[in-house]
mmCIF file of C-alpha atoms in Angstrom:
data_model
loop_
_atom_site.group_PDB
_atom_site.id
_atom_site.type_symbol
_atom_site.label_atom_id
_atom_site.label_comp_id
_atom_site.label_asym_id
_atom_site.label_seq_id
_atom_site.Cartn_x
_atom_site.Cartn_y
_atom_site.Cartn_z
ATOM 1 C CA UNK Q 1 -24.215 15.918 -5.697
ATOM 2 C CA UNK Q 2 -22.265 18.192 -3.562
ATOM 3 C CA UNK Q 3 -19.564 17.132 -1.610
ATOM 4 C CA UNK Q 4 -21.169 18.450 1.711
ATOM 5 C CA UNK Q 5 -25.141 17.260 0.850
ATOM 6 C CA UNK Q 6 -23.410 13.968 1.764
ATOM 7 C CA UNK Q 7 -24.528 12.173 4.806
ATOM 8 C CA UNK Q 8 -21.499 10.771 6.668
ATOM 9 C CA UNK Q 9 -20.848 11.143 10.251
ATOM 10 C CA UNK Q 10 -18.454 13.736 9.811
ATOM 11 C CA UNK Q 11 -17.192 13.519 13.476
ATOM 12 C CA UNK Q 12 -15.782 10.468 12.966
ATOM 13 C CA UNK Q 13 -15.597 9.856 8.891
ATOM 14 C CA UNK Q 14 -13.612 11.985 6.350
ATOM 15 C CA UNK Q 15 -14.306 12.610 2.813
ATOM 16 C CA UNK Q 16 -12.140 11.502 0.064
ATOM 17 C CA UNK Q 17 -9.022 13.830 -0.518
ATOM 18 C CA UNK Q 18 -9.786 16.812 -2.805
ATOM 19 C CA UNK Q 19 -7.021 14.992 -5.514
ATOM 20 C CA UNK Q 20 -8.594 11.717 -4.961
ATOM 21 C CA UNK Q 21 -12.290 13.177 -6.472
ATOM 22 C CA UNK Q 22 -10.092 14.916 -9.143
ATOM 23 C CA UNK Q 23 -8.455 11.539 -10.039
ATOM 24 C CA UNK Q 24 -11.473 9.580 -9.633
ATOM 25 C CA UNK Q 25 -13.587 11.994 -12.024
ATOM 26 C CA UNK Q 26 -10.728 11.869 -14.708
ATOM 27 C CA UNK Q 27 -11.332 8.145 -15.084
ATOM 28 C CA UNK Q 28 -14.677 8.154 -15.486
ATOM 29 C CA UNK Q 29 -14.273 10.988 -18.396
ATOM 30 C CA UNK Q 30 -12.092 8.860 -19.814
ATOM 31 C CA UNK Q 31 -14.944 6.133 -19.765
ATOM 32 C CA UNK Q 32 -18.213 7.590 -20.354
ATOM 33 C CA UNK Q 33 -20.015 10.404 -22.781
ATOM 34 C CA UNK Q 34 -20.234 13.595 -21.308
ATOM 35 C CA UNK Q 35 -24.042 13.628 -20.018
ATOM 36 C CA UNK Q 36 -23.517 10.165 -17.973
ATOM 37 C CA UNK Q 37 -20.431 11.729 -16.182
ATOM 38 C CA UNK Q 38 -21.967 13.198 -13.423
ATOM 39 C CA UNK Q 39 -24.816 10.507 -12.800
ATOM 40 C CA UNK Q 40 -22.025 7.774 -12.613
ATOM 41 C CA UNK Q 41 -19.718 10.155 -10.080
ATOM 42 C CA UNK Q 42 -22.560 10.225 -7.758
ATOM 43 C CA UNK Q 43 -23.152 6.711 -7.542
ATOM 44 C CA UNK Q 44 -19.497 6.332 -6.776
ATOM 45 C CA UNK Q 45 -20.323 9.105 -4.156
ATOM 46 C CA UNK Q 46 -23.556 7.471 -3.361
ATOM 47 C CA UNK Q 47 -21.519 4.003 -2.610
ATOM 48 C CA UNK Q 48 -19.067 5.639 -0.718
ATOM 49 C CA UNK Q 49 -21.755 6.553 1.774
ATOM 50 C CA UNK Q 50 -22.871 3.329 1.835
ATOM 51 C CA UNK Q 51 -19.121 2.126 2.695
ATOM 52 C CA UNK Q 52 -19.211 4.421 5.320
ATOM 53 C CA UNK Q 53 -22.352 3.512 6.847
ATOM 54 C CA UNK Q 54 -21.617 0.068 8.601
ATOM 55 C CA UNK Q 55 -17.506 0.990 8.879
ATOM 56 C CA UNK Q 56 -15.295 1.743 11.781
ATOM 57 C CA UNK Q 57 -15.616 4.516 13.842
ATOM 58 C CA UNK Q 58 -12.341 4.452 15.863
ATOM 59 C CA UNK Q 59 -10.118 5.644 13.057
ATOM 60 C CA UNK Q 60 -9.586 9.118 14.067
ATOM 61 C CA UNK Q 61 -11.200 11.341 11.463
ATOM 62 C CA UNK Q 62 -9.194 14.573 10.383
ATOM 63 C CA UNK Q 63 -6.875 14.158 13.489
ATOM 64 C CA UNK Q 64 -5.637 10.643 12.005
ATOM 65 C CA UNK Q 65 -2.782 11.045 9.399
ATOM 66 C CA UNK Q 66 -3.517 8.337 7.492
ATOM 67 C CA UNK Q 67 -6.616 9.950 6.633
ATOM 68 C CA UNK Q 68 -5.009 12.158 3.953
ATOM 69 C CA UNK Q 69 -4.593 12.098 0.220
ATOM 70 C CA UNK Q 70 -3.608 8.441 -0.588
ATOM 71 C CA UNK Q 71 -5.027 6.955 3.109
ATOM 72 C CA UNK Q 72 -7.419 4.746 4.342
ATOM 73 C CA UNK Q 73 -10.606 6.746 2.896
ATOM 74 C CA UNK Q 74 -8.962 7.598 -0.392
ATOM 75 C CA UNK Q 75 -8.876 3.800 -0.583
ATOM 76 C CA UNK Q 76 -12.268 3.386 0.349
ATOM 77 C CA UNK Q 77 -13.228 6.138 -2.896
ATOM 78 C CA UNK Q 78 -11.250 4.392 -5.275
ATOM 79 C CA UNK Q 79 -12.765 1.183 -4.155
ATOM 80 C CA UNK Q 80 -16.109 2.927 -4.431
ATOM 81 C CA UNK Q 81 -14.877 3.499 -8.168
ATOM 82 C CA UNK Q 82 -14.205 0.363 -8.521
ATOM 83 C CA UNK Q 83 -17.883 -1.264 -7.966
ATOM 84 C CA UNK Q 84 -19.359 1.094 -9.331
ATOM 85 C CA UNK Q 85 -16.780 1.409 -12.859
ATOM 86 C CA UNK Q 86 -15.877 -2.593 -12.708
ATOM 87 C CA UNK Q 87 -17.007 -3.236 -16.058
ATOM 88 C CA UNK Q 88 -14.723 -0.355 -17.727
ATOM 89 C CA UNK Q 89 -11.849 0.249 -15.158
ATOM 90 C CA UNK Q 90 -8.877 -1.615 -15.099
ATOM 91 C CA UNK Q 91 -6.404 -3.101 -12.527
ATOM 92 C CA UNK Q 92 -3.653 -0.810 -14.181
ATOM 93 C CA UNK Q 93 -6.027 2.410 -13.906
ATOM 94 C CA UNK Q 94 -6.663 1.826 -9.824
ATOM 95 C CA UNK Q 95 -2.804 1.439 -9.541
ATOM 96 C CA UNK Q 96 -2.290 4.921 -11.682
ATOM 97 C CA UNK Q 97 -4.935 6.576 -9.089
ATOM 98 C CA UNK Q 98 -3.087 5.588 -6.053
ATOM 99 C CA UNK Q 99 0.041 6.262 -7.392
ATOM 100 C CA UNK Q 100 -1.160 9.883 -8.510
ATOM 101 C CA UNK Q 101 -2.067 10.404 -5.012
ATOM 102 C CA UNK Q 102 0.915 9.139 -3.194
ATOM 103 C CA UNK Q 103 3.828 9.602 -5.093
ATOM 104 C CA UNK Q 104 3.807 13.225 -5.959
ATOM 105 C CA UNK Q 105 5.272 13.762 -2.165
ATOM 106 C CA UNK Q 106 7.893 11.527 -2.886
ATOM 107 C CA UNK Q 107 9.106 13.110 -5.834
ATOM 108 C CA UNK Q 108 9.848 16.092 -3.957
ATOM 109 C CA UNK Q 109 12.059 14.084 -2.263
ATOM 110 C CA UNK Q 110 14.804 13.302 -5.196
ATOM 111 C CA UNK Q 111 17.586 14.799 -3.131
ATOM 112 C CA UNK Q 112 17.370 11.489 -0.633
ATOM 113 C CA UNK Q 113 19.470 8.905 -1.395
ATOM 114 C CA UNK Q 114 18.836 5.840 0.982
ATOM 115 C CA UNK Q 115 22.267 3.806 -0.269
ATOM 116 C CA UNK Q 116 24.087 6.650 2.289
ATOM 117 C CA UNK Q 117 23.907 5.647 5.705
ATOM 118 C CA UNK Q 118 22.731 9.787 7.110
ATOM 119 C CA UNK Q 119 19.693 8.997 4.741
ATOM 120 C CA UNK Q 120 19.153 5.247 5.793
ATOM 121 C CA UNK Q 121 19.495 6.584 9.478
ATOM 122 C CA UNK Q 122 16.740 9.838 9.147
ATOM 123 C CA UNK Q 123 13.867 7.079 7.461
ATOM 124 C CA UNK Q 124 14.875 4.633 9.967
ATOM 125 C CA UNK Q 125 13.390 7.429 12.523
ATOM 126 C CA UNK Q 126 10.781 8.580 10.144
ATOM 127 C CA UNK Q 127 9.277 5.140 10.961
ATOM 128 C CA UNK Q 128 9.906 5.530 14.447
ATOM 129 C CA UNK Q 129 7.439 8.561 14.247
ATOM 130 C CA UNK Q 130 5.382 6.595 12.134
ATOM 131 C CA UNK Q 131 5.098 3.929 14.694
ATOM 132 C CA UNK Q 132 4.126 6.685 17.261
ATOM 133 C CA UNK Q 133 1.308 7.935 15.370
ATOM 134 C CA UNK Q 134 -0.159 4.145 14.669
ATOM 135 C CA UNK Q 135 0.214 3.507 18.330
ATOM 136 C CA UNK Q 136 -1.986 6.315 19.368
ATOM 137 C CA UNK Q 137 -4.904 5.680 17.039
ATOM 138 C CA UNK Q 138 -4.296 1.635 16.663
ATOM 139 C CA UNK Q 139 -5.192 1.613 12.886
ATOM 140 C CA UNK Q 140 -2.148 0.099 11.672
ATOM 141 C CA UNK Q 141 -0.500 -2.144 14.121
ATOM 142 C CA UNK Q 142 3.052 -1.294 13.363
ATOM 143 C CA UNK Q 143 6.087 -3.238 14.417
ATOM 144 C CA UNK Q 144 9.606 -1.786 13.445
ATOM 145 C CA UNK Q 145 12.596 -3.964 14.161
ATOM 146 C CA UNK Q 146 15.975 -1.545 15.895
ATOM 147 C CA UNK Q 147 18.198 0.263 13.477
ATOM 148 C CA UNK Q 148 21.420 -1.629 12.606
ATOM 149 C CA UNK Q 149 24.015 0.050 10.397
ATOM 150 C CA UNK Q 150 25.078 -2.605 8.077
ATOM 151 C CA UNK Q 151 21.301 -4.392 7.113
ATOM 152 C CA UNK Q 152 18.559 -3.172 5.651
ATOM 153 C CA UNK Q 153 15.880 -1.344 8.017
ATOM 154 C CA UNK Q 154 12.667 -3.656 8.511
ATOM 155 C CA UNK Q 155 9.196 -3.075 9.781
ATOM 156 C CA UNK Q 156 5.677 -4.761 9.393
ATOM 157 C CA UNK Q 157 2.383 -4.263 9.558
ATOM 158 C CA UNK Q 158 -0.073 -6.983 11.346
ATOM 159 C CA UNK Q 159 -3.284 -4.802 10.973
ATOM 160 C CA UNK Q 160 -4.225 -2.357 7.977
ATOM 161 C CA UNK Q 161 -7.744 -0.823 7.630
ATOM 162 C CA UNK Q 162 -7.652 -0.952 4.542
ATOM 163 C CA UNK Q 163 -6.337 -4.265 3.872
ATOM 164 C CA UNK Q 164 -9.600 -5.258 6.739
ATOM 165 C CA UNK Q 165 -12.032 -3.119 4.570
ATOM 166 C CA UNK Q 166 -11.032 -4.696 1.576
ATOM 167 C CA UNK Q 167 -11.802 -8.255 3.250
ATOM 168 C CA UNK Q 168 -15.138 -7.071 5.071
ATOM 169 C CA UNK Q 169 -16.588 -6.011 1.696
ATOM 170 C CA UNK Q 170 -15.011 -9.061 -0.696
ATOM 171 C CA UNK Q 171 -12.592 -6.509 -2.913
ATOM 172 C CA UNK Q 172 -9.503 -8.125 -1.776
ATOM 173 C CA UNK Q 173 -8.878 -8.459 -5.668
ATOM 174 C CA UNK Q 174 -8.082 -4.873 -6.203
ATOM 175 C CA UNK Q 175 -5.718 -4.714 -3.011
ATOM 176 C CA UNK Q 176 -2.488 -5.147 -5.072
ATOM 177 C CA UNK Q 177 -3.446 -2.225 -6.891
ATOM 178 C CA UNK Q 178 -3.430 0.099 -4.152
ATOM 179 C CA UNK Q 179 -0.700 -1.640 -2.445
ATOM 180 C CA UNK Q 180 2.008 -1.876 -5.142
ATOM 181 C CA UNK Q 181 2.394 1.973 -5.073
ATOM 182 C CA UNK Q 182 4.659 1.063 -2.058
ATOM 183 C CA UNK Q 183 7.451 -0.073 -4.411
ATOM 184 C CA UNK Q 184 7.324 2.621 -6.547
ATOM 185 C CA UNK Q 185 7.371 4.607 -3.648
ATOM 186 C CA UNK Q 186 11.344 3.791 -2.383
ATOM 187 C CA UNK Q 187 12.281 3.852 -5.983
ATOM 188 C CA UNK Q 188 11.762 7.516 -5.954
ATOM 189 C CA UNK Q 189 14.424 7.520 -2.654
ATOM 190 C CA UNK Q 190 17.341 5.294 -4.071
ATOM 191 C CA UNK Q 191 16.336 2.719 -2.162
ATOM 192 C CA UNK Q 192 13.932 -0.586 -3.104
ATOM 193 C CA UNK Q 193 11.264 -2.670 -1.141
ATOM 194 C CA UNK Q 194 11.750 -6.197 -0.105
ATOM 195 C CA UNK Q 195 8.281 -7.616 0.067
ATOM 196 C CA UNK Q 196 7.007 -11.433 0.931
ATOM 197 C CA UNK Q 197 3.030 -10.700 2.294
ATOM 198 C CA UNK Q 198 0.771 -8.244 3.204
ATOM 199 C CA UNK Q 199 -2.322 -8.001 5.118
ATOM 200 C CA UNK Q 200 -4.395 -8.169 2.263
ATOM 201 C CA UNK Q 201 -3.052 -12.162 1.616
ATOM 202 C CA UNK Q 202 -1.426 -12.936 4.491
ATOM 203 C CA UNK Q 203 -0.992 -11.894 7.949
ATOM 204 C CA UNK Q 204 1.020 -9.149 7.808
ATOM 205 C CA UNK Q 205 2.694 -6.720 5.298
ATOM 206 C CA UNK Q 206 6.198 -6.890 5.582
ATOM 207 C CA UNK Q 207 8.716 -3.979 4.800
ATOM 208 C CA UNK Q 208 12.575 -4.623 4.099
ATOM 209 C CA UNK Q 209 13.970 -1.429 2.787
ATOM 210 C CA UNK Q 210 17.465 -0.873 1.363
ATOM 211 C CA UNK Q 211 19.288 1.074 -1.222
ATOM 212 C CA UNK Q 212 18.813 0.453 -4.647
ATOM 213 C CA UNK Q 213 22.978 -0.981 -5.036
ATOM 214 C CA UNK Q 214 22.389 -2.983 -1.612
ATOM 215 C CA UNK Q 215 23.802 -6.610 -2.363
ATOM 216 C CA UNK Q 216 20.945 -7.879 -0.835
ATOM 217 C CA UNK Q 217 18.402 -7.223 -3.606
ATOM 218 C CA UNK Q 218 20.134 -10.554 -5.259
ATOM 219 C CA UNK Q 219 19.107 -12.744 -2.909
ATOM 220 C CA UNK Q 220 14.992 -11.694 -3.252
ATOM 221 C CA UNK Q 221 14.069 -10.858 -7.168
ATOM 222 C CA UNK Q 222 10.997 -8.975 -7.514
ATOM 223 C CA UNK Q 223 8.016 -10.619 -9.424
ATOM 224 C CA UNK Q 224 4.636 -9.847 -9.425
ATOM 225 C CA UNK Q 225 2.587 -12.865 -8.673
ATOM 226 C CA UNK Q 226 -0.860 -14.143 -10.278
ATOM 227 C CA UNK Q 227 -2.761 -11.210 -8.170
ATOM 228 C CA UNK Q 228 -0.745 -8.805 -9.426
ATOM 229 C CA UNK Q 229 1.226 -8.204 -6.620
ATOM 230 C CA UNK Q 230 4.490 -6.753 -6.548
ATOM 231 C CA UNK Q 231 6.695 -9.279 -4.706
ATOM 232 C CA UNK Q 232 10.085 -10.498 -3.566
ATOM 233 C CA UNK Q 233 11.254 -14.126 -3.600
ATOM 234 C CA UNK Q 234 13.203 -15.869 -0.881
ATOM 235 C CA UNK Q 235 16.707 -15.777 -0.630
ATOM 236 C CA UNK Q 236 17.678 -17.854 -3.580
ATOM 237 C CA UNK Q 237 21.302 -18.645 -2.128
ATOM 238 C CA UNK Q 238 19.977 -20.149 0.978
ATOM 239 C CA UNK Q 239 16.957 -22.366 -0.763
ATOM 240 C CA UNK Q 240 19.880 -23.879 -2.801
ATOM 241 C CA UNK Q 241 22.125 -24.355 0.248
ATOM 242 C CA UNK Q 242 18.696 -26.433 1.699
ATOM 243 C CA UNK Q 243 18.369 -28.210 -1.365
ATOM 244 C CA UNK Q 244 22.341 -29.664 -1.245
ATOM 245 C CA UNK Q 245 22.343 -30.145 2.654
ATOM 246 C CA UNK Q 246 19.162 -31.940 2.156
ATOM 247 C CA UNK Q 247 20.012 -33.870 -0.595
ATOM 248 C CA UNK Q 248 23.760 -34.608 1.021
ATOM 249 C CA UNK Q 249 21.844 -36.054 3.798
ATOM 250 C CA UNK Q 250 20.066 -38.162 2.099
ATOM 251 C CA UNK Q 251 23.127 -40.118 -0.064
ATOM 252 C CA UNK Q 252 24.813 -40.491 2.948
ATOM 253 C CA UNK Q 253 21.933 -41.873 4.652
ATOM 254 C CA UNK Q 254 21.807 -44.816 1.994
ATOM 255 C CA UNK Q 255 25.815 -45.130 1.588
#
């Protein structure tokens, strides 16, 4: 089915990114014989539709930046994939779409180096102007916290449409797929994510960014937990510090 036969209401939808049907079609080549390639891409196109039937309106179509290649309805194609290819896809090959989509821009960006405070400073207003543009449309509801030379820069999410779709349409399980590519992401800068929640699991999807030597990446190891999230622990130092205050208290109690 053409692209443009589909029947979205184009003045408030977008279609997936041209690279997003690209990725999207690899997969299924890699999945299914030749004559079943194009009958299984239009029920992914067919379900996308049907997404986009009973979704938001208020996201800001073409004028919205995070409706681009990687964005909210790039998410909403690969999950369209995903229900449609669930019994050949994998949680690895979701993660390799959305990290085919996003990361190419960031590999342009090599030069950066985030563990120099000139770099630190310029994302620090990046995400500023980030803020700006999330404030205008009120897709994400973005928080980010005043620069400060000597700590990490820190900003959060409380609302994410595609965290919200995810929920809505019970495919929270494929979240950490799409979300992980944030990680891999500031690796590409020098720098590294510090990551407890996000708004997939939790309340809001938290962002502490440093550079990759930053002393603080000791205190929060990375993991990925049994969702296959990429995540960051607690500080380790100060849950031990607990644990002998706590433990002090209670010898002396019984002394």
């Amino acid at each position: 089915m053409k692209d443009s036969e589909l029947q979205i209401d184009r003045s408030c939808h977008v279609l997936y990114s041209k690279t997003c049907k690209k990725e999207i079609q690899s997969k299924i080549a890699l999945h299914y014989p030749e004559a079943e390639r194009e009958v299984i891409w239009e029920k992914v196109q067919r379900q996308y539709v049907d997404f986009l039937s009973n979704w938001r309106k208020d996201l800001g179509g073409k004028r919205n930046f995070h409706n681009g290649a990687g964005g909210t309805y790039d998410c909403i194609a690969i999950m369209s994939y995903y229900v449609v290819c669930k019994p050949v896809t994998s949680f690895r090959e979701i993660e390799e779409i959305e990290e085919n989509l996003i990361l190419p821009s960031f590999r342009k960006l090599k030069f950066v180096n985030c563990n120099k405070p000139f770099w630190k400073k310029l994302m620090h207003m990046a995400f500023l102007r980030a803020k700006a543009g999330c404030d205008k449309w009120h897709d994400y509801e973005m928080t980010v916290a005043p620069y400060e030379k000597n700590k990490p820069i820190y900003y959060e999410f409380t609302a994410c449409p595609a965290a919200e779709f995810a929920i809505r349409n019970g495919l929270t399980e494929i979240m950490p797929a799409l979300c992980n590519v944030d990680f891999a992401a500031m690796e590409l800068l020098r720098a590294r994510l510090v990551r407890t929640t996000t708004c997939a699991n939790g309340c809001k999807c938290d962002y502490t960014i440093c550079g990759d030597q930053d002393p603080y990446l000791k205190e929060h190891p990375e993991y990925r937990d049994e969702n296959g999230y990429r995540r960051n622990r607690e500080c380790c130092f100060k849950h031990t510090v607990t644990g002998i205050i706590l433990l002090f208290c209670f010898f002396t109690q019984w002394v």
